[in-house]
């Protein structure tokens, strides 16, 4: 089921709060000599910080993937609605004109990025080209995470955070 960007952000903030709470709890337990979960036995506070920093990086990557995928789905749904319902607004006309140029298979699954829906959206100038450009910057790290990270991490992968992608 599709999630809104606000729902994804709220989930992210809740998990961040839980992660920070766990970090504080574990560090307090280590300092006081109390029992900790087996995976934390023998760790120092620095080890706990490193562990939670890695968990936060992964959480941020997955949240970014979810935000970008949700935005892409919304754009695709809007595209198919405008084309299928034969809406009369300028963007719908631009989408339909481009859609007519596609081959049979591409009618069902048109390209999204280069030479695709985003290019039509950009040329129509219904939203700022800066926003389209910023969205495109998110696509490479999104693809990297979504497809198993088997190639070199994109440069943008470490420079984006969920708050930036959300806005």
Short mmCIF file of N, CA and C in Angstrom, two decimals:
data_model
loop_
_atom_site.label_atom_id
_atom_site.label_comp_id
_atom_site.label_asym_id
_atom_site.label_seq_id
_atom_site.Cartn_x
_atom_site.Cartn_y
_atom_site.Cartn_z
N UNK A 1 0.84 -1.18 0.00
CA UNK A 1 0.00 0.00 0.00
C UNK A 1 0.88 1.24 0.00
N UNK A 2 0.45 2.23 -0.74
CA UNK A 2 1.24 3.44 -0.87
C UNK A 2 1.21 4.24 0.43
N UNK A 3 2.35 4.82 0.76
CA UNK A 3 2.46 5.67 1.94
C UNK A 3 2.67 7.12 1.49
N UNK A 4 2.19 8.03 2.31
CA UNK A 4 2.47 9.43 2.02
C UNK A 4 3.86 9.77 2.54
N UNK A 5 4.40 10.87 2.05
CA UNK A 5 5.70 11.32 2.54
C UNK A 5 5.63 11.64 4.03
N UNK A 6 4.52 12.21 4.47
CA UNK A 6 4.35 12.52 5.89
C UNK A 6 4.35 11.26 6.75
N UNK A 7 3.69 10.21 6.28
CA UNK A 7 3.68 8.94 7.03
C UNK A 7 5.08 8.35 7.13
N UNK A 8 5.81 8.41 6.04
CA UNK A 8 7.17 7.88 6.04
C UNK A 8 8.05 8.68 6.99
N UNK A 9 7.92 10.00 6.94
CA UNK A 9 8.72 10.85 7.83
C UNK A 9 8.38 10.60 9.30
N UNK A 10 7.10 10.45 9.59
CA UNK A 10 6.68 10.19 10.97
C UNK A 10 7.23 8.85 11.46
N UNK A 11 7.19 7.83 10.60
CA UNK A 11 7.78 6.53 10.96
C UNK A 11 9.26 6.69 11.25
N UNK A 12 9.97 7.41 10.38
CA UNK A 12 11.40 7.62 10.54
C UNK A 12 11.70 8.29 11.87
N UNK A 13 10.97 9.35 12.19
CA UNK A 13 11.21 10.07 13.45
C UNK A 13 10.96 9.16 14.65
N UNK A 14 9.93 8.32 14.58
CA UNK A 14 9.65 7.39 15.67
C UNK A 14 10.76 6.38 15.87
N UNK A 15 11.29 5.85 14.77
CA UNK A 15 12.37 4.86 14.88
C UNK A 15 13.66 5.54 15.36
N UNK A 16 13.92 6.77 14.93
CA UNK A 16 15.09 7.51 15.42
C UNK A 16 14.98 7.70 16.93
N UNK A 17 13.80 8.08 17.40
CA UNK A 17 13.60 8.24 18.85
C UNK A 17 13.87 6.93 19.59
N UNK A 18 13.38 5.83 19.05
CA UNK A 18 13.61 4.52 19.68
C UNK A 18 15.09 4.16 19.68
N UNK A 19 15.77 4.45 18.59
CA UNK A 19 17.19 4.15 18.49
C UNK A 19 18.00 4.97 19.50
N UNK A 20 17.66 6.25 19.61
CA UNK A 20 18.35 7.10 20.59
C UNK A 20 18.07 6.64 22.01
N UNK A 21 16.82 6.24 22.27
CA UNK A 21 16.48 5.72 23.59
C UNK A 21 17.24 4.44 23.91
N UNK A 22 17.37 3.57 22.92
CA UNK A 22 18.11 2.33 23.14
C UNK A 22 19.58 2.63 23.41
N UNK A 23 20.15 3.56 22.65
CA UNK A 23 21.55 3.92 22.84
C UNK A 23 21.77 4.41 24.28
N UNK A 24 20.93 5.32 24.73
CA UNK A 24 21.08 5.86 26.09
C UNK A 24 20.91 4.76 27.14
N UNK A 25 19.92 3.89 26.94
CA UNK A 25 19.68 2.81 27.89
C UNK A 25 20.88 1.87 27.97
N UNK A 26 21.42 1.46 26.83
CA UNK A 26 22.56 0.54 26.80
C UNK A 26 23.79 1.18 27.43
N UNK A 27 24.04 2.44 27.09
CA UNK A 27 25.21 3.11 27.67
C UNK A 27 25.08 3.24 29.19
N UNK A 28 23.87 3.53 29.66
CA UNK A 28 23.65 3.61 31.11
C UNK A 28 23.85 2.25 31.76
N UNK A 29 23.36 1.20 31.11
CA UNK A 29 23.51 -0.15 31.65
C UNK A 29 24.99 -0.55 31.70
N UNK A 30 25.73 -0.23 30.67
CA UNK A 30 27.17 -0.55 30.65
C UNK A 30 27.89 0.20 31.76
N UNK A 31 27.56 1.48 31.91
CA UNK A 31 28.21 2.30 32.94
C UNK A 31 27.91 1.81 34.35
N UNK A 32 26.69 1.30 34.54
CA UNK A 32 26.30 0.85 35.88
C UNK A 32 26.55 -0.64 36.11
N UNK A 33 26.98 -1.35 35.08
CA UNK A 33 27.25 -2.78 35.22
C UNK A 33 26.01 -3.64 35.15
N UNK A 34 24.90 -3.08 34.68
CA UNK A 34 23.65 -3.84 34.57
C UNK A 34 23.71 -4.75 33.34
N UNK A 35 22.80 -5.70 33.30
CA UNK A 35 22.74 -6.65 32.19
C UNK A 35 22.30 -5.93 30.90
N UNK A 36 22.87 -6.38 29.79
CA UNK A 36 22.50 -5.85 28.48
C UNK A 36 22.18 -7.03 27.55
N UNK A 37 21.55 -6.75 26.44
CA UNK A 37 21.26 -7.79 25.45
C UNK A 37 22.58 -8.41 24.99
N UNK A 38 22.55 -9.70 24.63
CA UNK A 38 23.79 -10.39 24.27
C UNK A 38 24.63 -9.68 23.22
N UNK A 39 24.01 -9.04 22.25
CA UNK A 39 24.82 -8.39 21.20
C UNK A 39 25.61 -7.21 21.72
N UNK A 40 25.28 -6.70 22.93
CA UNK A 40 26.00 -5.56 23.49
C UNK A 40 27.00 -5.96 24.57
N UNK A 41 27.04 -7.24 24.94
CA UNK A 41 27.95 -7.71 25.98
C UNK A 41 29.39 -7.48 25.52
N UNK A 42 30.19 -6.88 26.35
CA UNK A 42 31.59 -6.63 26.05
C UNK A 42 31.84 -5.33 25.30
N UNK A 43 30.79 -4.62 24.95
CA UNK A 43 30.98 -3.35 24.23
C UNK A 43 31.29 -2.23 25.21
N UNK A 44 32.07 -1.29 24.71
CA UNK A 44 32.29 -0.04 25.44
C UNK A 44 31.26 0.98 24.94
N UNK A 45 31.21 2.13 25.60
CA UNK A 45 30.30 3.18 25.15
C UNK A 45 30.64 3.62 23.72
N UNK A 46 31.93 3.62 23.39
CA UNK A 46 32.33 3.98 22.02
C UNK A 46 31.81 2.93 21.03
N UNK A 47 31.90 1.66 21.40
CA UNK A 47 31.37 0.60 20.55
C UNK A 47 29.86 0.76 20.34
N UNK A 48 29.17 1.11 21.42
CA UNK A 48 27.72 1.32 21.33
C UNK A 48 27.41 2.51 20.42
N UNK A 49 28.20 3.57 20.54
CA UNK A 49 28.02 4.72 19.64
C UNK A 49 28.23 4.31 18.19
N UNK A 50 29.28 3.56 17.93
CA UNK A 50 29.56 3.11 16.56
C UNK A 50 28.43 2.24 16.02
N UNK A 51 27.95 1.33 16.86
CA UNK A 51 26.85 0.45 16.47
C UNK A 51 25.61 1.27 16.12
N UNK A 52 25.25 2.20 16.98
CA UNK A 52 24.04 2.99 16.74
C UNK A 52 24.22 3.98 15.59
N UNK A 53 25.42 4.48 15.39
CA UNK A 53 25.67 5.34 14.23
C UNK A 53 25.45 4.56 12.93
N UNK A 54 25.92 3.32 12.89
CA UNK A 54 25.73 2.47 11.71
C UNK A 54 24.24 2.16 11.51
N UNK A 55 23.54 1.89 12.61
CA UNK A 55 22.10 1.64 12.51
C UNK A 55 21.36 2.87 11.99
N UNK A 56 21.77 4.04 12.44
CA UNK A 56 21.13 5.29 11.99
C UNK A 56 21.41 5.53 10.50
N UNK A 57 22.63 5.28 10.05
CA UNK A 57 22.94 5.44 8.62
C UNK A 57 22.04 4.53 7.77
N UNK A 58 21.89 3.30 8.23
CA UNK A 58 21.05 2.36 7.49
C UNK A 58 19.59 2.79 7.51
N UNK A 59 19.12 3.23 8.65
CA UNK A 59 17.75 3.72 8.76
C UNK A 59 17.53 4.91 7.81
N UNK A 60 18.49 5.82 7.78
CA UNK A 60 18.38 6.98 6.90
C UNK A 60 18.34 6.56 5.43
N UNK A 61 19.17 5.60 5.05
CA UNK A 61 19.17 5.12 3.66
C UNK A 61 17.84 4.49 3.29
N UNK A 62 17.32 3.66 4.16
CA UNK A 62 16.05 3.01 3.88
C UNK A 62 14.90 4.01 3.84
N UNK A 63 14.97 5.01 4.70
CA UNK A 63 13.94 6.05 4.69
C UNK A 63 14.01 6.86 3.40
N UNK A 64 15.23 7.20 2.97
CA UNK A 64 15.40 7.92 1.72
C UNK A 64 14.83 7.10 0.56
N UNK A 65 15.13 5.81 0.53
CA UNK A 65 14.59 4.92 -0.50
C UNK A 65 13.07 4.97 -0.49
N UNK A 66 12.49 4.88 0.66
CA UNK A 66 11.04 4.88 0.80
C UNK A 66 10.44 6.22 0.35
N UNK A 67 11.06 7.33 0.74
CA UNK A 67 10.57 8.65 0.34
C UNK A 67 10.62 8.83 -1.18
N UNK A 68 11.75 8.48 -1.78
CA UNK A 68 11.91 8.67 -3.22
C UNK A 68 10.97 7.72 -3.98
N UNK A 69 10.86 6.48 -3.53
CA UNK A 69 9.96 5.53 -4.19
C UNK A 69 8.51 5.99 -4.10
N UNK A 70 8.13 6.54 -2.96
CA UNK A 70 6.76 7.04 -2.80
C UNK A 70 6.49 8.23 -3.71
N UNK A 71 7.46 9.14 -3.79
CA UNK A 71 7.31 10.29 -4.68
C UNK A 71 7.23 9.83 -6.14
N UNK A 72 8.07 8.88 -6.51
CA UNK A 72 8.04 8.35 -7.88
C UNK A 72 6.69 7.73 -8.17
N UNK A 73 6.16 6.96 -7.24
CA UNK A 73 4.85 6.34 -7.44
C UNK A 73 3.77 7.39 -7.63
N UNK A 74 3.81 8.43 -6.84
CA UNK A 74 2.83 9.51 -6.95
C UNK A 74 2.90 10.18 -8.32
N UNK A 75 4.11 10.42 -8.80
CA UNK A 75 4.29 11.04 -10.12
C UNK A 75 3.78 10.10 -11.21
N UNK A 76 4.09 8.81 -11.10
CA UNK A 76 3.62 7.85 -12.11
C UNK A 76 2.09 7.74 -12.11
N UNK A 77 1.50 7.68 -10.93
CA UNK A 77 0.04 7.60 -10.82
C UNK A 77 -0.60 8.84 -11.46
N UNK A 78 -0.02 10.00 -11.18
CA UNK A 78 -0.52 11.24 -11.77
C UNK A 78 -0.38 11.20 -13.29
N UNK A 79 0.75 10.71 -13.77
CA UNK A 79 0.98 10.59 -15.22
C UNK A 79 -0.11 9.74 -15.86
N UNK A 80 -0.33 8.54 -15.34
CA UNK A 80 -1.32 7.64 -15.93
C UNK A 80 -2.74 8.19 -15.81
N UNK A 81 -3.02 8.90 -14.74
CA UNK A 81 -4.34 9.52 -14.59
C UNK A 81 -4.54 10.60 -15.65
N UNK A 82 -3.55 11.45 -15.85
CA UNK A 82 -3.67 12.51 -16.84
C UNK A 82 -3.78 11.97 -18.26
N UNK A 83 -2.99 10.92 -18.55
CA UNK A 83 -3.04 10.32 -19.89
C UNK A 83 -4.34 9.55 -20.07
N UNK A 84 -4.66 8.69 -19.12
CA UNK A 84 -5.83 7.81 -19.24
C UNK A 84 -7.15 8.55 -19.23
N UNK A 85 -7.26 9.58 -18.41
CA UNK A 85 -8.51 10.34 -18.32
C UNK A 85 -8.60 11.45 -19.36
N UNK A 86 -7.54 11.59 -20.16
CA UNK A 86 -7.48 12.60 -21.22
C UNK A 86 -7.81 14.00 -20.69
N UNK A 87 -7.13 14.32 -19.58
CA UNK A 87 -7.33 15.64 -19.00
C UNK A 87 -6.87 16.71 -19.98
N UNK A 88 -7.34 17.91 -19.80
CA UNK A 88 -7.10 18.98 -20.78
C UNK A 88 -6.05 20.00 -20.35
N UNK A 89 -5.48 19.85 -19.17
CA UNK A 89 -4.48 20.82 -18.71
C UNK A 89 -3.19 20.67 -19.54
N UNK A 90 -2.34 21.70 -19.54
CA UNK A 90 -1.13 21.66 -20.37
C UNK A 90 -0.22 20.45 -20.09
N UNK A 91 -0.06 20.10 -18.83
CA UNK A 91 0.81 18.96 -18.51
C UNK A 91 0.20 17.67 -19.07
N UNK A 92 -1.11 17.50 -18.94
CA UNK A 92 -1.76 16.30 -19.48
C UNK A 92 -1.57 16.22 -20.98
N UNK A 93 -1.69 17.35 -21.68
CA UNK A 93 -1.49 17.35 -23.12
C UNK A 93 -0.05 16.98 -23.47
N UNK A 94 0.92 17.53 -22.71
CA UNK A 94 2.33 17.18 -22.94
C UNK A 94 2.58 15.69 -22.68
N UNK A 95 2.01 15.18 -21.60
CA UNK A 95 2.15 13.75 -21.30
C UNK A 95 1.55 12.91 -22.44
N UNK A 96 0.35 13.24 -22.90
CA UNK A 96 -0.28 12.45 -23.95
C UNK A 96 0.51 12.51 -25.25
N UNK A 97 1.01 13.68 -25.60
CA UNK A 97 1.82 13.81 -26.81
C UNK A 97 3.05 12.90 -26.73
N UNK A 98 3.73 12.92 -25.58
CA UNK A 98 4.91 12.07 -25.39
C UNK A 98 4.51 10.60 -25.37
N UNK A 99 3.39 10.29 -24.70
CA UNK A 99 2.93 8.91 -24.57
C UNK A 99 2.69 8.28 -25.94
N UNK A 100 2.20 9.06 -26.88
CA UNK A 100 1.92 8.56 -28.22
C UNK A 100 3.20 8.15 -28.95
N UNK A 101 4.34 8.68 -28.53
CA UNK A 101 5.61 8.34 -29.19
C UNK A 101 6.21 7.04 -28.67
N UNK A 102 5.65 6.49 -27.62
CA UNK A 102 6.22 5.30 -26.98
C UNK A 102 5.84 4.02 -27.71
N UNK A 103 6.73 3.03 -27.62
CA UNK A 103 6.43 1.71 -28.19
C UNK A 103 5.41 1.01 -27.29
N UNK A 104 4.90 -0.12 -27.74
CA UNK A 104 3.86 -0.86 -27.01
C UNK A 104 4.19 -1.15 -25.56
N UNK A 105 5.36 -1.74 -25.33
CA UNK A 105 5.74 -2.08 -23.95
C UNK A 105 5.94 -0.83 -23.09
N UNK A 106 6.45 0.21 -23.70
CA UNK A 106 6.71 1.44 -22.94
C UNK A 106 5.41 2.15 -22.55
N UNK A 107 4.31 1.87 -23.26
CA UNK A 107 3.02 2.45 -22.87
C UNK A 107 2.65 2.00 -21.46
N UNK A 108 2.97 0.76 -21.13
CA UNK A 108 2.62 0.22 -19.82
C UNK A 108 3.62 0.61 -18.74
N UNK A 109 4.87 0.76 -19.14
CA UNK A 109 5.92 1.10 -18.17
C UNK A 109 6.89 2.10 -18.81
N UNK A 110 6.45 3.36 -18.92
CA UNK A 110 7.33 4.36 -19.54
C UNK A 110 8.55 4.66 -18.69
N UNK A 111 9.63 5.06 -19.34
CA UNK A 111 10.82 5.46 -18.61
C UNK A 111 10.46 6.58 -17.66
N UNK A 112 11.19 6.66 -16.58
CA UNK A 112 10.88 7.68 -15.57
C UNK A 112 11.86 8.84 -15.61
N UNK A 113 13.16 8.53 -15.65
CA UNK A 113 14.18 9.57 -15.51
C UNK A 113 14.55 10.14 -16.87
N UNK A 114 15.76 9.89 -17.33
CA UNK A 114 16.25 10.48 -18.57
C UNK A 114 15.42 10.01 -19.77
N UNK A 115 14.89 10.97 -20.50
CA UNK A 115 14.05 10.66 -21.64
C UNK A 115 12.68 10.15 -21.24
N UNK A 116 12.30 10.34 -19.99
CA UNK A 116 11.04 9.80 -19.49
C UNK A 116 10.12 10.86 -18.91
N UNK A 117 9.30 10.40 -18.00
CA UNK A 117 8.27 11.24 -17.39
C UNK A 117 8.86 12.50 -16.78
N UNK A 118 10.00 12.39 -16.10
CA UNK A 118 10.60 13.57 -15.47
C UNK A 118 11.01 14.62 -16.51
N UNK A 119 11.47 14.18 -17.67
CA UNK A 119 11.82 15.14 -18.72
C UNK A 119 10.59 15.90 -19.21
N UNK A 120 9.48 15.19 -19.38
CA UNK A 120 8.24 15.85 -19.81
C UNK A 120 7.79 16.83 -18.73
N UNK A 121 7.84 16.40 -17.49
CA UNK A 121 7.46 17.26 -16.37
C UNK A 121 8.33 18.51 -16.32
N UNK A 122 9.61 18.34 -16.54
CA UNK A 122 10.54 19.47 -16.52
C UNK A 122 10.26 20.44 -17.67
N UNK A 123 10.07 19.90 -18.87
CA UNK A 123 9.80 20.75 -20.04
C UNK A 123 8.48 21.50 -19.91
N UNK A 124 7.51 20.90 -19.24
CA UNK A 124 6.21 21.55 -19.06
C UNK A 124 6.30 22.73 -18.09
N UNK A 125 7.36 22.77 -17.28
CA UNK A 125 7.62 23.87 -16.34
C UNK A 125 6.45 24.11 -15.37
N UNK A 126 5.79 23.02 -14.95
CA UNK A 126 4.71 23.17 -13.97
C UNK A 126 5.25 23.18 -12.54
N UNK A 127 6.46 22.68 -12.37
CA UNK A 127 7.17 22.82 -11.10
C UNK A 127 8.58 23.30 -11.44
N UNK A 128 9.24 23.80 -10.44
CA UNK A 128 10.58 24.34 -10.63
C UNK A 128 11.55 23.27 -11.15
N UNK A 129 12.35 23.64 -12.13
CA UNK A 129 13.38 22.73 -12.64
C UNK A 129 14.39 22.38 -11.55
N UNK A 130 14.54 23.25 -10.58
CA UNK A 130 15.44 22.97 -9.45
C UNK A 130 14.91 21.78 -8.66
N UNK A 131 13.60 21.72 -8.47
CA UNK A 131 13.00 20.60 -7.73
C UNK A 131 13.19 19.30 -8.51
N UNK A 132 12.97 19.35 -9.81
CA UNK A 132 13.18 18.15 -10.63
C UNK A 132 14.64 17.71 -10.55
N UNK A 133 15.55 18.67 -10.62
CA UNK A 133 16.98 18.35 -10.52
C UNK A 133 17.35 17.75 -9.18
N UNK A 134 16.81 18.31 -8.11
CA UNK A 134 17.09 17.77 -6.77
C UNK A 134 16.52 16.36 -6.62
N UNK A 135 15.33 16.15 -7.21
CA UNK A 135 14.75 14.81 -7.16
C UNK A 135 15.64 13.81 -7.90
N UNK A 136 16.16 14.23 -9.05
CA UNK A 136 17.04 13.34 -9.81
C UNK A 136 18.29 12.98 -9.02
N UNK A 137 18.78 13.91 -8.21
CA UNK A 137 19.96 13.60 -7.38
C UNK A 137 19.67 12.46 -6.41
N UNK A 138 18.42 12.31 -6.04
CA UNK A 138 18.03 11.24 -5.11
C UNK A 138 17.87 9.88 -5.78
N UNK A 139 17.73 9.88 -7.09
CA UNK A 139 17.44 8.62 -7.79
C UNK A 139 18.61 7.64 -7.78
N UNK A 140 19.83 8.13 -7.98
CA UNK A 140 20.98 7.21 -8.00
C UNK A 140 21.15 6.48 -6.67
N UNK A 141 21.16 7.16 -5.52
CA UNK A 141 21.24 6.42 -4.26
C UNK A 141 20.02 5.52 -4.02
N UNK A 142 18.86 5.94 -4.48
CA UNK A 142 17.65 5.12 -4.34
C UNK A 142 17.83 3.83 -5.12
N UNK A 143 18.30 3.92 -6.36
CA UNK A 143 18.52 2.72 -7.17
C UNK A 143 19.58 1.82 -6.54
N UNK A 144 20.62 2.43 -6.01
CA UNK A 144 21.71 1.67 -5.38
C UNK A 144 21.17 0.83 -4.23
N UNK A 145 20.36 1.43 -3.36
CA UNK A 145 19.79 0.69 -2.22
C UNK A 145 18.77 -0.33 -2.71
N UNK A 146 17.89 0.09 -3.61
CA UNK A 146 16.80 -0.78 -4.05
C UNK A 146 17.29 -2.02 -4.80
N UNK A 147 18.45 -1.92 -5.44
CA UNK A 147 18.93 -3.03 -6.25
C UNK A 147 20.09 -3.79 -5.61
N UNK A 148 20.22 -3.68 -4.31
CA UNK A 148 21.14 -4.55 -3.59
C UNK A 148 22.55 -4.04 -3.36
N UNK A 149 22.83 -2.79 -3.75
CA UNK A 149 24.12 -2.17 -3.46
C UNK A 149 25.30 -2.95 -4.02
N UNK A 150 25.13 -3.57 -5.16
CA UNK A 150 26.22 -4.39 -5.69
C UNK A 150 27.20 -3.61 -6.56
N UNK A 151 26.98 -2.31 -6.76
CA UNK A 151 27.96 -1.48 -7.45
C UNK A 151 28.43 -0.41 -6.50
N UNK A 152 29.41 0.37 -6.92
CA UNK A 152 29.99 1.39 -6.05
C UNK A 152 28.92 2.38 -5.59
N UNK A 153 29.00 2.74 -4.33
CA UNK A 153 28.03 3.66 -3.75
C UNK A 153 28.09 5.01 -4.46
N UNK A 154 26.94 5.53 -4.87
CA UNK A 154 26.93 6.85 -5.52
C UNK A 154 27.41 7.93 -4.56
N UNK A 155 28.04 8.93 -5.11
CA UNK A 155 28.55 10.04 -4.30
C UNK A 155 27.44 10.67 -3.48
N UNK A 156 26.26 10.81 -4.07
CA UNK A 156 25.14 11.44 -3.37
C UNK A 156 24.67 10.62 -2.17
N UNK A 157 25.05 9.36 -2.10
CA UNK A 157 24.57 8.47 -1.05
C UNK A 157 24.83 8.95 0.35
N UNK A 158 25.94 9.62 0.58
CA UNK A 158 26.25 10.09 1.92
C UNK A 158 25.91 11.56 2.14
N UNK A 159 25.57 12.26 1.06
CA UNK A 159 25.31 13.69 1.22
C UNK A 159 23.82 13.99 1.44
N UNK A 160 22.97 13.00 1.21
CA UNK A 160 21.54 13.19 1.39
C UNK A 160 21.10 12.64 2.73
N UNK A 161 20.16 13.30 3.36
CA UNK A 161 19.55 12.75 4.56
C UNK A 161 18.03 12.81 4.39
N UNK A 162 17.30 12.04 5.19
CA UNK A 162 15.84 11.98 5.01
C UNK A 162 15.15 13.34 5.10
N UNK A 163 15.60 14.22 5.97
CA UNK A 163 14.96 15.53 6.07
C UNK A 163 15.11 16.32 4.78
N UNK A 164 16.29 16.22 4.16
CA UNK A 164 16.54 16.92 2.90
C UNK A 164 15.71 16.31 1.78
N UNK A 165 15.64 14.99 1.74
CA UNK A 165 14.85 14.33 0.70
C UNK A 165 13.37 14.64 0.90
N UNK A 166 12.92 14.66 2.14
CA UNK A 166 11.52 14.97 2.45
C UNK A 166 11.12 16.37 1.97
N UNK A 167 12.03 17.31 2.16
CA UNK A 167 11.67 18.68 1.79
C UNK A 167 11.93 18.88 0.33
#
